[in-house]
Structures are given as structure tokens and as C-alpha cells.
XYZ file of C-alpha atoms in Angstrom:
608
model
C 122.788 116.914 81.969
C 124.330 119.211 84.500
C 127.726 117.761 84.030
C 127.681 117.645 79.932
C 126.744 121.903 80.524
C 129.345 121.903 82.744
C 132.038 120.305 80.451
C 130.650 122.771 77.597
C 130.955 125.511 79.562
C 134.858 124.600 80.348
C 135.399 124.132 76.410
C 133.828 127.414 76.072
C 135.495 129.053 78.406
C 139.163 127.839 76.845
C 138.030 128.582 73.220
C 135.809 131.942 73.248
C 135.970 133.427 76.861
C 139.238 135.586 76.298
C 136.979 137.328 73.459
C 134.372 138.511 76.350
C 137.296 139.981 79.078
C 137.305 143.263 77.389
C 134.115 144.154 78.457
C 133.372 141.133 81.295
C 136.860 141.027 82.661
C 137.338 138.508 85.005
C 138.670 138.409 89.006
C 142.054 136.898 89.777
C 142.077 133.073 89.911
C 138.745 132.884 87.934
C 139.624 130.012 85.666
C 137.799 128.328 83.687
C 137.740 124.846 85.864
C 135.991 127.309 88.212
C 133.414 128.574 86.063
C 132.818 124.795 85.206
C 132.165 123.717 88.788
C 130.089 127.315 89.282
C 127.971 126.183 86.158
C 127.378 122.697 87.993
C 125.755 123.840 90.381
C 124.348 126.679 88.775
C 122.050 124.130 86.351
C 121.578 121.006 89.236
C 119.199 124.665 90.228
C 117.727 125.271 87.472
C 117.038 122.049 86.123
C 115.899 120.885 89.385
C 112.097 121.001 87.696
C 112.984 117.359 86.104
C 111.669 116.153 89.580
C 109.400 118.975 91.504
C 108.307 119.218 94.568
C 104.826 119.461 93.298
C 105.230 116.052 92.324
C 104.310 115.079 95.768
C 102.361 117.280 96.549
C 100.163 116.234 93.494
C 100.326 112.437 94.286
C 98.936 113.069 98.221
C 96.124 114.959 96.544
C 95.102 111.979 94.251
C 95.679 109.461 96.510
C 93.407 111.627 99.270
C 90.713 112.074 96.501
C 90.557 108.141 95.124
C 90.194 107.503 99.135
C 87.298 109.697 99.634
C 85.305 107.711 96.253
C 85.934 104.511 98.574
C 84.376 106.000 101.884
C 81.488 107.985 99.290
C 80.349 105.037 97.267
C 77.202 104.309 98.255
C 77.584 100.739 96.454
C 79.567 99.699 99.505
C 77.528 100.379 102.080
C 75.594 97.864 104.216
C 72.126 99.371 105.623
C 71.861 96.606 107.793
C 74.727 97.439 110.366
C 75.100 100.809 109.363
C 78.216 100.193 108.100
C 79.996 102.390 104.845
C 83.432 101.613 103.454
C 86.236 103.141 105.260
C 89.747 103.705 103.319
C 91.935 103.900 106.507
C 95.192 104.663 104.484
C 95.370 107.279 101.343
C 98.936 105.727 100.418
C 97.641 101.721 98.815
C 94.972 103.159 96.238
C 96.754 102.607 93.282
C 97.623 99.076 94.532
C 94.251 97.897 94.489
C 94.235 97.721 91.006
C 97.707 95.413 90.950
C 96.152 92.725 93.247
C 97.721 89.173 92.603
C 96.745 87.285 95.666
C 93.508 87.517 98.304
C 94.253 85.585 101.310
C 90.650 85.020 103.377
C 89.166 84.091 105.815
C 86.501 81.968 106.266
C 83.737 82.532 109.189
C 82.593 85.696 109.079
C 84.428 86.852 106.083
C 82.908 84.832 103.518
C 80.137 83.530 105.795
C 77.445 85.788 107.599
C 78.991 84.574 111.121
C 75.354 85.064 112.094
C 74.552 81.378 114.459
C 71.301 79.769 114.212
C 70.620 77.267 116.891
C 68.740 74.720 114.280
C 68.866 71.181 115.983
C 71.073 69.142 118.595
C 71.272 65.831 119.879
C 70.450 64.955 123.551
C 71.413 61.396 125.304
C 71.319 59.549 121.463
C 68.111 61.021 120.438
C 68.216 63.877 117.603
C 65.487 66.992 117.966
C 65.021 68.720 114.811
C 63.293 71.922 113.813
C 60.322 72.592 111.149
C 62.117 71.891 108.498
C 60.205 70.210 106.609
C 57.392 72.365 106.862
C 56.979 74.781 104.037
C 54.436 76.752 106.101
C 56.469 77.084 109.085
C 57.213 80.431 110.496
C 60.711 81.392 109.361
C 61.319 83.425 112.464
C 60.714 80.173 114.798
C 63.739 78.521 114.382
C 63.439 75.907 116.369
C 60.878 74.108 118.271
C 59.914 70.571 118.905
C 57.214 69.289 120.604
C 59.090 66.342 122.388
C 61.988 68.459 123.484
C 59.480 70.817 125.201
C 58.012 67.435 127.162
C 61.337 65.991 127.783
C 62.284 69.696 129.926
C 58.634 69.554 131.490
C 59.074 65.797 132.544
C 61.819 67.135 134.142
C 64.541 64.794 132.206
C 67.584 64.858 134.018
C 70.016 64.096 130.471
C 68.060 67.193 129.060
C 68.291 69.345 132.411
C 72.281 68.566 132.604
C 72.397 69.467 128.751
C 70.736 72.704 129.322
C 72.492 73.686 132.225
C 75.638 73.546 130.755
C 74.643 75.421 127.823
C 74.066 78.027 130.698
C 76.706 77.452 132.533
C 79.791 77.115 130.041
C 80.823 80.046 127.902
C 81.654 83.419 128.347
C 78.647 85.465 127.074
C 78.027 88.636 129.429
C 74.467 89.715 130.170
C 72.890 93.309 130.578
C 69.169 93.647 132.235
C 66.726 94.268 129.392
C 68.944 92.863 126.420
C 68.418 89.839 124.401
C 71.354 87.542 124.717
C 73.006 87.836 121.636
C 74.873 84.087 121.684
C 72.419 81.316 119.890
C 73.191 78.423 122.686
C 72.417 80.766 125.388
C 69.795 81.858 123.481
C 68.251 78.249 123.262
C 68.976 77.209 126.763
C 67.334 80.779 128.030
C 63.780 79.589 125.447
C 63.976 75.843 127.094
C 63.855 76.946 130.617
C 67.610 77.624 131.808
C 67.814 81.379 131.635
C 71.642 82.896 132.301
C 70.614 85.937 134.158
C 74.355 86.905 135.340
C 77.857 86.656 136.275
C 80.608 87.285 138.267
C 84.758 86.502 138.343
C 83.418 83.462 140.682
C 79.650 82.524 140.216
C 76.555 82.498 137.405
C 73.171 83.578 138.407
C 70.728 81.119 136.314
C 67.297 80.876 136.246
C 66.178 76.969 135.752
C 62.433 76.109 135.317
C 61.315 79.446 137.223
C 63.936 78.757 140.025
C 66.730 80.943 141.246
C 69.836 79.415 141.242
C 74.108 80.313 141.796
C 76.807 78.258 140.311
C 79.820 78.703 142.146
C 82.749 79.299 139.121
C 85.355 77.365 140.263
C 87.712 77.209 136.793
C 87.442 77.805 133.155
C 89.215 76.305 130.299
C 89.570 78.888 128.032
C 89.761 77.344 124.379
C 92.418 77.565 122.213
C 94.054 76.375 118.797
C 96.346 73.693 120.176
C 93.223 71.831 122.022
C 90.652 72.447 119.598
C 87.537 70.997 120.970
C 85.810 71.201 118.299
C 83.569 68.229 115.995
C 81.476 67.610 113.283
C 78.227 66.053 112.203
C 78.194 65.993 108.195
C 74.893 67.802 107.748
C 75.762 71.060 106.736
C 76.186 72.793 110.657
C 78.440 73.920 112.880
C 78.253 71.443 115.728
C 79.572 71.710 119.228
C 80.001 68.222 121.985
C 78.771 68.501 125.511
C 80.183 66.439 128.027
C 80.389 66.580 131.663
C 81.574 64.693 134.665
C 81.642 64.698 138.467
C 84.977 65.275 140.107
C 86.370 64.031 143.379
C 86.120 67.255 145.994
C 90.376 66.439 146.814
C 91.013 65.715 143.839
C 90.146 68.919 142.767
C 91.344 70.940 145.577
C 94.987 69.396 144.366
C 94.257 70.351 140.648
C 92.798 73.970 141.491
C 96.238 74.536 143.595
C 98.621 73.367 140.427
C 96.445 75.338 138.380
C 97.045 78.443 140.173
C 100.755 77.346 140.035
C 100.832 77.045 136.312
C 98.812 80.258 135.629
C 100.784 82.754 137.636
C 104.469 81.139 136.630
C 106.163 82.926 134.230
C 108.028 80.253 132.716
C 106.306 77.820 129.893
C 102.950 79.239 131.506
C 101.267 78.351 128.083
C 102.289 74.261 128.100
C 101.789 73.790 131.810
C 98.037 74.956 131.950
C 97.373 72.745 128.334
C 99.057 69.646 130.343
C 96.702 70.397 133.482
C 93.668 70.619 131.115
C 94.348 67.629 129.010
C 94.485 65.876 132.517
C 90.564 66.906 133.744
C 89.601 67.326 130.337
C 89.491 62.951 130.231
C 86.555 60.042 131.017
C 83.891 62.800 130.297
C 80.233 61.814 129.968
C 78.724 62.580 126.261
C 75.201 64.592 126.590
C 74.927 65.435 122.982
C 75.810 67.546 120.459
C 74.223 71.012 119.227
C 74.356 72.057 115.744
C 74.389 76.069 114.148
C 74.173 76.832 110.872
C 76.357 79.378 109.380
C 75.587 80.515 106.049
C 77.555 82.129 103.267
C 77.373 86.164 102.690
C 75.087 86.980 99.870
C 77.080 87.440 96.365
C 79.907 85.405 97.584
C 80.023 82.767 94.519
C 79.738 85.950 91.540
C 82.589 87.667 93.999
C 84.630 84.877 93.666
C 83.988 83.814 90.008
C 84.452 87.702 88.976
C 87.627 87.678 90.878
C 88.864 84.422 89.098
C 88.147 86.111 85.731
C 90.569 88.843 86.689
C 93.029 86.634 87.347
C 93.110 86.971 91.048
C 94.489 83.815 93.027
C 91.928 83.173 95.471
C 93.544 81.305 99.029
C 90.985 80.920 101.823
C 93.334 80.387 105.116
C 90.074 78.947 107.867
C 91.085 77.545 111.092
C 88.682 74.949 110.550
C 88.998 71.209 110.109
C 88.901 70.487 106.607
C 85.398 68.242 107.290
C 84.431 71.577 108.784
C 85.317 73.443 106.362
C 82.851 72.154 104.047
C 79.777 71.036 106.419
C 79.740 75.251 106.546
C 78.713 76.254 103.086
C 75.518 73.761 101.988
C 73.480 71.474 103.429
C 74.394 67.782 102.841
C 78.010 67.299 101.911
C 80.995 64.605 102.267
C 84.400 66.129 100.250
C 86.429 69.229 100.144
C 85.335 69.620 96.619
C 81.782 70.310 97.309
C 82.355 73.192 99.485
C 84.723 74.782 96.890
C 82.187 74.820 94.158
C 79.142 76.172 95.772
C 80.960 79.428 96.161
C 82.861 79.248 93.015
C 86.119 78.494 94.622
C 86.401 75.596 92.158
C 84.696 75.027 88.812
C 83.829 72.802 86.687
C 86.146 73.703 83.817
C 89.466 72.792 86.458
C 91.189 70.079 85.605
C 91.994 68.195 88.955
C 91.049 68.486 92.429
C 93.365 67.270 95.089
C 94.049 67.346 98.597
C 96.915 67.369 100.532
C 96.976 65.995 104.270
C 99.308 64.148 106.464
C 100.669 63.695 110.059
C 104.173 63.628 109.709
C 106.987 65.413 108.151
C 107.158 63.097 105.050
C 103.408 63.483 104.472
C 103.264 67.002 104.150
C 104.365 69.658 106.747
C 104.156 72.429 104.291
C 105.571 75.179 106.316
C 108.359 73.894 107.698
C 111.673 75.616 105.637
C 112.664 72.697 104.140
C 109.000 72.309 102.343
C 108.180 75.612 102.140
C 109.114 76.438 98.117
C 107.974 73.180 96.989
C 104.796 74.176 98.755
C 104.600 77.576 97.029
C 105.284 76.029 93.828
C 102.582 73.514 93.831
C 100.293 75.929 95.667
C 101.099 78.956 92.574
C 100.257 76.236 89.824
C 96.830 75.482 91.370
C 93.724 78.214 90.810
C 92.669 78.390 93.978
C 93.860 76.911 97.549
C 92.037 76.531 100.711
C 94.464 75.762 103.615
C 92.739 74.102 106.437
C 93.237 74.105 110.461
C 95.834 76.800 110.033
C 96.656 78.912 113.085
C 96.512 82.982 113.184
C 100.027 82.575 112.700
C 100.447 80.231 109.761
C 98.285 82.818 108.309
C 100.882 85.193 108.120
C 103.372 82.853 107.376
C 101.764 82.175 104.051
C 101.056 85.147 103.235
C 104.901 86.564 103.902
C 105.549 83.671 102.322
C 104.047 84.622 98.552
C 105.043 88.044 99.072
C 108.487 87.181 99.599
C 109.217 84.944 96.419
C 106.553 85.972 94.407
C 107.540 89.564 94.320
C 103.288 90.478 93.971
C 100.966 92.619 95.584
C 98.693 91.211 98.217
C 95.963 91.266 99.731
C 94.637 90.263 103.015
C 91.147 89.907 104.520
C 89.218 88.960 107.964
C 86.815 89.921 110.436
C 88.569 89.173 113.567
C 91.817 89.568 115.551
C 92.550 86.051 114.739
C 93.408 87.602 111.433
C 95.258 90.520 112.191
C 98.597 88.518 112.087
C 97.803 87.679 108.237
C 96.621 91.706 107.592
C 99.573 93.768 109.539
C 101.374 90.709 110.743
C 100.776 91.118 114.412
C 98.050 89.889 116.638
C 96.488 91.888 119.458
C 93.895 94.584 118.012
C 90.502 93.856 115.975
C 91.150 93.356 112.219
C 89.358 96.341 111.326
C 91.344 98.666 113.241
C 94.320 97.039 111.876
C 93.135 97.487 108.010
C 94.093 99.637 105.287
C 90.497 99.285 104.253
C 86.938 98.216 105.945
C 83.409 97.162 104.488
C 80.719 95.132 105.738
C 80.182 92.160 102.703
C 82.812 90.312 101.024
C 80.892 90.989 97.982
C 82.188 94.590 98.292
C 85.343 93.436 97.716
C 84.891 93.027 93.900
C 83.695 96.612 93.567
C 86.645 97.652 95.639
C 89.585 96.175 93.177
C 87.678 95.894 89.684
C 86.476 99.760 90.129
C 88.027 101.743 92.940
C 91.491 99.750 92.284
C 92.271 99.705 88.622
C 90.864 103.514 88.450
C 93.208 104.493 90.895
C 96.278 102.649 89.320
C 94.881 103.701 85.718
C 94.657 107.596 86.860
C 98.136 107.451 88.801
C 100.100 105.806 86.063
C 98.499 108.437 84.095
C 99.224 111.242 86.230
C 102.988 109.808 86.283
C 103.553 109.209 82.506
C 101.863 112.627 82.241
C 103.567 114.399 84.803
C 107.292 113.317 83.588
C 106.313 114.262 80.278
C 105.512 117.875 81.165
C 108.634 118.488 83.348
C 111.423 116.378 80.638
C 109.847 118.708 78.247
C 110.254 122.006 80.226
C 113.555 120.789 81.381
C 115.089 119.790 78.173
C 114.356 123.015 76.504
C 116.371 124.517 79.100
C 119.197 121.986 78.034
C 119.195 122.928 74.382
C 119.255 126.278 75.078
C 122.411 125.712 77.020
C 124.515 125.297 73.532
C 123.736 128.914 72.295
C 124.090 131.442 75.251
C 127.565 130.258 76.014
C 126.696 127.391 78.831
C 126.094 130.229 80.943
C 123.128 128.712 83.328
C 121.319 131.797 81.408
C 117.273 130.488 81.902
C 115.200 130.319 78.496
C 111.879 130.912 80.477
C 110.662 134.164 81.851
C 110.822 134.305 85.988
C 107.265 133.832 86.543
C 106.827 131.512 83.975
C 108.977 128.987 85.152
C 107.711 130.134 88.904
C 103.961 129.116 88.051
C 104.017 126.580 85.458
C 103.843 123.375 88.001
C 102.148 125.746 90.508
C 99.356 126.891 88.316
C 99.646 126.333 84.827
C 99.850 122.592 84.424
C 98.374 121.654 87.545
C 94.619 121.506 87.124
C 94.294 119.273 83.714
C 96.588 117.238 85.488
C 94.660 116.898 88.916
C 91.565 117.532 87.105
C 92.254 114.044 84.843
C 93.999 112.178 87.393
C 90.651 112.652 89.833
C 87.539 112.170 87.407
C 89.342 110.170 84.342
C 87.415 106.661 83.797
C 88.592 104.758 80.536
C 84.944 102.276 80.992
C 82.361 102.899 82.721
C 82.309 101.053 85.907
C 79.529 98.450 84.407
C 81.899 97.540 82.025
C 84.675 96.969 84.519
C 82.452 94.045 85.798
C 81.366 92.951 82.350
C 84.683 92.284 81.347
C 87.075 92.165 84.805
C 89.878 90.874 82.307
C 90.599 94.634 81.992
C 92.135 94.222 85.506
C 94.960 92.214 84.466
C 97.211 94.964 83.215
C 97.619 96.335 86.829
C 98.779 92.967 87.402
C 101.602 93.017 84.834
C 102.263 96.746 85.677
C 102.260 97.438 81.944
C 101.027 101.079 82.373
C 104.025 102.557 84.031
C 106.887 100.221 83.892
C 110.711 101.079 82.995
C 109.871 100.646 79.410
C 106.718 103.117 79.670
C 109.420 105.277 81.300
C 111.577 105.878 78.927
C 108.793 106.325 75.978
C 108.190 108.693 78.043
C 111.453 110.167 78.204
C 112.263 110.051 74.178
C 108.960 111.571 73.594
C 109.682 114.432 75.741
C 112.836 114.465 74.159
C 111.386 114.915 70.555
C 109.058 117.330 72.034
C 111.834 119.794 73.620
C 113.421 119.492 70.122
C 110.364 120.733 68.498
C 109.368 123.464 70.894
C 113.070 124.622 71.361
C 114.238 124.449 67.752
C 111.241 125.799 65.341
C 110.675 129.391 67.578
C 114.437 129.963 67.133
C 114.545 128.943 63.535
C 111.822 130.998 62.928
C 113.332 134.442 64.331
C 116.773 133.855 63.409
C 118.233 136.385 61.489
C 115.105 138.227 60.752
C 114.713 142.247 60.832
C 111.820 144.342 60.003
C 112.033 146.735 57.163
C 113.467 149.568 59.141
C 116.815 147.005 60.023
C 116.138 146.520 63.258
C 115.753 142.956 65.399
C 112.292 141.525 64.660
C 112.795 139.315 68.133
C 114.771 139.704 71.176
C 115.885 137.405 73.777
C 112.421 137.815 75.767
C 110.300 137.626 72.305
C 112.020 134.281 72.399
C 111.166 133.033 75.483
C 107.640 133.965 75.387
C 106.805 132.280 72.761
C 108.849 129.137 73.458
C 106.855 128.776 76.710
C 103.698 129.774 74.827
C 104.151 126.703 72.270
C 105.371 124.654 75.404
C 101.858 125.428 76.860
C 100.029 124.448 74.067
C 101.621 121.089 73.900
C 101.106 119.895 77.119
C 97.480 121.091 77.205
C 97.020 119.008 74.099
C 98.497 116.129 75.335
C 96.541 116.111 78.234
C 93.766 115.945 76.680
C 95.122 113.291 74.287
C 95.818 111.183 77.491
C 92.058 111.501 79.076
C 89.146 109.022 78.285
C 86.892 111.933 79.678
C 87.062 115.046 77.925
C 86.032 117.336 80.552
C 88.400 120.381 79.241
């Protein structure tokens, strides 16, 4: 636009600006290729208002304002822990309401991650709680008569299994606290209390007596060794083993160990090779089994989030047998797990599961594999990738994002998930997170409500916000072809000085705050209106430039009809009915009225 004035301006110059040098004569070596390139810059100035800086100043205020409905809604908070939602970034809002993808976690993130020490096996023979009493108290979780007499009679199998329970893990104790981890918590109600520890001994108390374990080594767990199993009833279940070692022997195996744990080369390979070597010929005790239940509302999160047409992967660590002996109680396939939380349903087609242990069978991330794995994976409704490591998780994850071109979303409890949140590892998940809240559940409420308002209301704001300014703007173009491309300004001073500042700025703020097209009941009656966000059909390039042409027409309108109207008219005594400023007041008066109107056109809540 600038440049077209400027060109005018130069044809004006050659054609009519010797007729204006009687009275306006000009300075030596003012041609008119230099009142051209003055008039350039003189309207890049004035019609600077295409693209405010109240723009931005506007968006931070909405985004600020959707955050604080997140951290107010008292729909999202969890009385149990105390715990509200927390939008920890005011710059994403809007792309809640465009989610594609929701990468999860399993334990704790879809299930309560609350362990309940229900039964365990102990030299071949099972002990099982009550069960199968319907009059048992639900706050005794487990007790068995036999077990009780097998710790009195002094058993030594049921001793050894207790101790360890007492001995190996890495709970730390406080006087006067419960201990908070449930096999601790079930050795400590059999008889082998852990009382305290140090970097080289634990203070137990077994059977009433006093006694120190001397800590000679621990080997820490981690997701190359996995020593983890399964029992297909429904539990999380955990092997103890044990065995005696030679005294030299382990005097040798201590002093590598030190070796491999303060080198600084391959530190990580060394200390798996020394454990793999003790970690061999052990002596089965038993097992113990924990049951970890799903989050209430997890199967209607999931199903609502499937009828917005949200892909749904859960990324678990687990074994895939694992996977599903952690959602119900008696259950053999990978199918079973995904329907009783509405993973999978009964209208899907085909189920199937892909395994293997070797590159031919199915090593999906490997960059030969990985697009054929995306492509299968994008076809399917939902996909639950099993025994995946923290970072795997954020290799699938960067891995949609980057051919998929969608918006994403991430979500976990620990810091074994930060990787797949912020791609990183090394800080809790939460402090990582653009947003917190305490149930999965929440999560439904915080993209079907929170999210599509906040992309509805910005897209709004946008459309709405381009309109007003092409509209002001363009005026100030047309005018440009009747006062001689001068850079002369159609608007009064403080007109154009507090129409963004004060003028338009509270309908706009005021609907892009509090606008709601449905009420937030209907947002979870029919979640299919979240699928627009997904397609980005309410502020694309093609609602762009509707938005342009309108504002086009518009400037033609309000620039046009007020100077048709007081051309060439006088009032009986001869004189000028309208002068330059009659003009521009009521140009900017219609040009008022207009945007108000369309404003209010624009809202679902008419709150003018």
C-alpha cells in the first residue's frame, strides 16, 4: 500500500505539482522522486495501525485471563491431596483446543499409583486376603490366619521372606510416621519392623528383637535389567530371591564394584555386567502381589476423548502381560486391558499386536522402520506401546510431531516422563509441565472446555482484531487518491491516538474473555464440537483473507458514502456545508459504529 501511494504521489507530482509552486514553492533539488521516497516513509507511519502494538499487548491479556479459568475452576480440583489445577504457561491456551495426539502414561497417570499389599506367595504356598468375604472390613487388607502361625512358629522360609521385604528397598523412615511403602508396610504388620537407616546399615525390629544389617551393596534397578514379573491375576507382583555368598568372593566383587562405579568411562555397562554376575543361582522365596487400580472416570475420559477425535497412545514401561494384569482382575490378552478403560471398543474393527526380538520382527524405532511405524500406528484408533524406555517416549512423541505436523500433547506423573513432556529427563514431571492436575479425568474438562474456549475466543479476537485495524487502515488508503498522496491523515489526532487504546479495546477484551458459543455441558454432550480446532478452520489463511475483503468492502463503505454525501453541498447562504474536519469526524464516527456492531455480531454472549 505504501509503495502504490508512493508511485501516486510521483505521478502527481509530474502532472499537478507545478500548479501548487506559486504558493508552496519548493527547495532546490526537491524533485519529485524525492517526494516519492518522503511519502514512503511518510505512510509505512501512518499506516503502521494494520499491525499495532496493542495487538500484543491484547493477546498476553487473553492468554493471562483463559490461564487464570484453569487454576479457578473448581471442577479440577482434587480435595483429597489438596491439589487445584495449575496453568504453568499463559502462552499454549489456545492450543488446547487443537489437540491431535495424547501420549500417556500408565501408573499413576491413568492408575491411582496407590499399592495395596493384597496377597503373596511364600516357599510354593499362596496366602490370600478376605476376599471372599462380603462382610470383611475393607480397611483390613490383608490378613490370614496361617500366615500369622507360620511367623509365630518361627518359619524360617517366612522369616527370610520378611526380612528381605525389610531389608531391600530404599524407603526412608521418620520416628512417629507410618511407612508410606505397602511391602514395608506388610513386613512392619508381620513382625519385621524397618525402624532405620544409614549409607551402611538398617536398624530392624524382628519379632520384638533389635537388630543391624550391615549394608554392604545395593543394586539399584533400572530399565535395561528389569526385574520385574507377573502372576496373571490382576496385580502387580514382585520375586524375592536370595542367596548366601562366599565372604572372598565377595570381598573381590565389592573391590570391582567400587572400580566400575567411580570410572568414568562406560561406568553404566560395567556395573550392569557386575550385577548380572551376583544377580545368578538365586533361591526363589515367593512372590508378593499389589494391586493398582485405575483413577476414577478414566474409561468416560477416554471414550469422550475418542469422540473428539483425539488419538489416544499410552507409552507404559511395562511388559505388555503387565500391562494388562493392572487394570481388572482376571485377564490373559492385551485386548482386555484396552477395553475396560475404553482404550478399545467394541465397534473397532481389528485388534492386533505387534512384538518381536529382532530387527525383521519389528524394531519400530530404529530409522529405517520408523515411518512405516507411524503409518501403521496413525491408521489405528488407539496404540499402547509397551516396555518403552523414558526415552523412546520422547522419541515417539518427536516422532508424530515431526511428520504429522499436529499439536500434541503429553502427560505423566513422574520424571520418568519428563523426557516425553519437555524432552529432557532430570526434574519431576510436574515442574516440567505447561499444565498440572491431580486426575486424568480432569483432562477432558481441560481440552473439551478450557481448550476449545480459548482457541474459539482467540481466533475470534484475531479475525476480529484484523478486521478493525484493515478497516481503519484502508480508509486511510482511499483517502490517499483525493488530497494529492500527500500522507495527509483522514482521522482526527486523538482519534486515531485512542481508537486501539480505548475505543475498540474493551468489546474486544471484553468478548475474547467471557464469550462461550455452548455452554460447557454441551461441550461434553457433544465433544465432536472439538474437532474444528483440530482442522484449524476458525482462523486459517482462507479465514484470513475473508477477513481482509470484508474489511475491504467495509473501508469502501465508510470512506466513500460520508464523502458522497458532503460533496459539493453549501447551505443557503453559499457557504461549505462540511470541511475537511466535518469529514473526518464523521468518517470515524460511522467507522465506530461498525466495528461496535460487528462485535457484537461476532459474540455468542451478548453482554454489551
Amino acid at each position: 500500500m505504501c509503495l502504490i501511494l508512493a508511485i501516486g504521489n510521483y505521478i502527481w507530482e509530474i502532472n499537478n505539482g507545478s500548479n501548487f509552486t506559486v504558493f508552496l514553492p519548493r527547495e532546490d533539488g526537491n524533485s519529485a522522486g524525492f517526494s516519492a521516497f518522503l511519502t514512503f516513509w511518510s505512510y509505512v507511519i501512518i499506516l503502521n495501525t494494520v499491525v499495532p502494538i496493542s495487538l500484543y499487548v491484547s493477546v498476553e491479556i487473553i492468554r493471562l485471563g483463559n490461564s487464570f479459568y484453569i487454576d479457578w475452576d473448581r471442577k479440577m480440583y482434587y480435595s483429597r491431596s489438596d491439589t487445584p489445577a495449575e496453568a504453568r504457561t499463559t502462552t499454549l491456551n489456545e492450543e488446547l483446543g487443537q489437540i491431535k495426539y495424547v501420549f500417556s502414561d500408565k501408573t499413576g497417570t491413568l492408575t491411582q499409583n496407590i499399592m495395596t499389599f493384597n496377597k503373596c506367595s511364600i516357599n510354593g504356598k499362596s496366602y490370600a486376603d478376605f476376599s471372599f468375604n462380603p462382610l470383611a472390613d475393607p480397611r483390613f487388607m490383608f490378613y490370614d490366619h496361617s500366615l500369622v502361625e507360620a511367623v509365630k512358629l518361627e518359619n524360617p522360609e517366612v522369616h527370610a521372606f520378611f526380612r528381605l521385604l525389610a531389608l531391600c528397598h530404599t524407603v526412608m523412615a521418620e520416628e512417629k510416621k507410618e511407612d508410606e511403602g505397602a511391602l514395608v508396610t506388610a513386613a512392619r504388620n508381620f513382625g519385621f519392623v524397618f525402624r532405620s537407616r544409614t549409607p551402611d546399615s538398617i536398624s530392624v525390629v524382628e519379632m520384638g528383637n533389635q537388630r543391624s544389617y550391615e549394608l554392604l551393596a545395593i543394586l539399584d534397578f533400572n530399565n535395561v535389567r528389569k526385574r520385574m514379573s507377573v502372576i496373571g491375576e490382576g496385580l502387580r507382583t514382585l520375586a524375592l530371591a536370595y542367596k548366601d555368598l562366599d565372604e572372598e568372593y565377595f570381598s573381590q566383587w565389592k573391590q570391582r564394584h567400587h572400580e566400575a562405579s567411580t570410572t568414568l568411562e562406560d561406568k553404566e555397562s560395567k556395573l550392569d555386567e557386575l550385577y548380572e554376575e551376583i544377580e545368578k543361582d538365586l533361591l526363589l522365596l515367593g512372590a508378593t502381589a499389589i494391586e493398582d487400580k485405575l483413577q476414577d472416570g478414566v474409561p468416560q475420559t477416554i471414550e469422550q476423548l475418542a469422540k473428539a477425535d483425539i488419538k489416544i497412545w499410552v507409552l507404559t514401561g511395562d511388559k505388555q502381560a503387565l500391562f494388562v494384569a493392572t487394570f481388572v482382575c482376571v485377564i490373559e490378552t492385551a485386548e482386555n486391558i484396552g477395553y475396560s478403560c475404553n482404550l478399545l471398543r467394541e465397534e473397532m474393527n481389528e485388534i492386533f499386536i505387534i512384538s518381536g526380538h529382532s530387527p525383521e520382527d519389528a524394531y519400530a524405532l530404529e530409522s529405517s522402520m520408523e515411518l512405516e511405524f507411524l503409518r501403521t500406528a496413525c491408521l489405528c484408533k488407539a496404540v499402547i506401546c509397551c516396555r518403552v524406555t523414558p526415552l523412546q517416549k520422547a522419541q515417539v512423541v518427536e516422532l508424530v510431531k515431526k511428520y504429522k505436523k499436529a499439536v500434541t500433547l503429553a502427560i505423566g506423573d513422574g520424571a520418568n516422563d519428563v523426557s516425553m513432556i519437555k524432552g529432557q529427563e532430570g526434574m519431576q514431571a510436574v515442574l516440567s509441565s505447561d499444565y498440572s492436575f491431580a486426575q486424568f479425568r480432569f483432562l477432558q474438562r481441560l481440552l473439551l472446555v478450557h481448550g476449545r474456549w480459548s482457541y474459539l475466543r482467540m481466533c475470534k479476537f484475531l479475525r476480529y482484531f484484523f478486521y478493525k485495524n484493515f478497516t481503519f487502515t484502508f480508509v486511510h488508503f482511499w483517502f490517499g487518491f483525493f488530497c494529492g498522496f500527500s500522507a495527509q491523515t483522514v482521522y482526527d489526532e486523538w482519534f486515531i491516538t485512542l481508537y486501539n487504546l480505548m475505543y475498540t479495546a474493551l468489546p474486544v477484551l471484553g468478548m475474547s474473555l467471557f464469550d462461550q458459543d455452548v455452554d460447557e455441558m454441551w461441550s461434553f454432550q457433544h465433544p465432536q464440537l472439538y474437532i474444528p480446532g483440530q482442522l484449524n478452520l476458525y482462523f486459517s489463511k482462507k479465514a484470513f483473507f475473508k477477513c481482509a475483503i470484508h474489511s475491504c468492502y467495509c473501508s469502501l463503505v465508510l470512506f466513500f458514502i460520508p464523502y458522497a454525501a458532503l460533496q459539493d453541498t453549501v447551505r443557503d447562504d453559499g457557504k461549505d456545508v462540511a470541511d475537511y474536519q466535518s469529514f473526518a469526524l464523521l468518517t470515524q464516527t460511522c467507522l465506530l459504529f461498525a466495528v461496535s456492531i460487528q462485535v457484537w455480531r461476532s459474540s455468542h454472549s451478548f453482554y454489551f
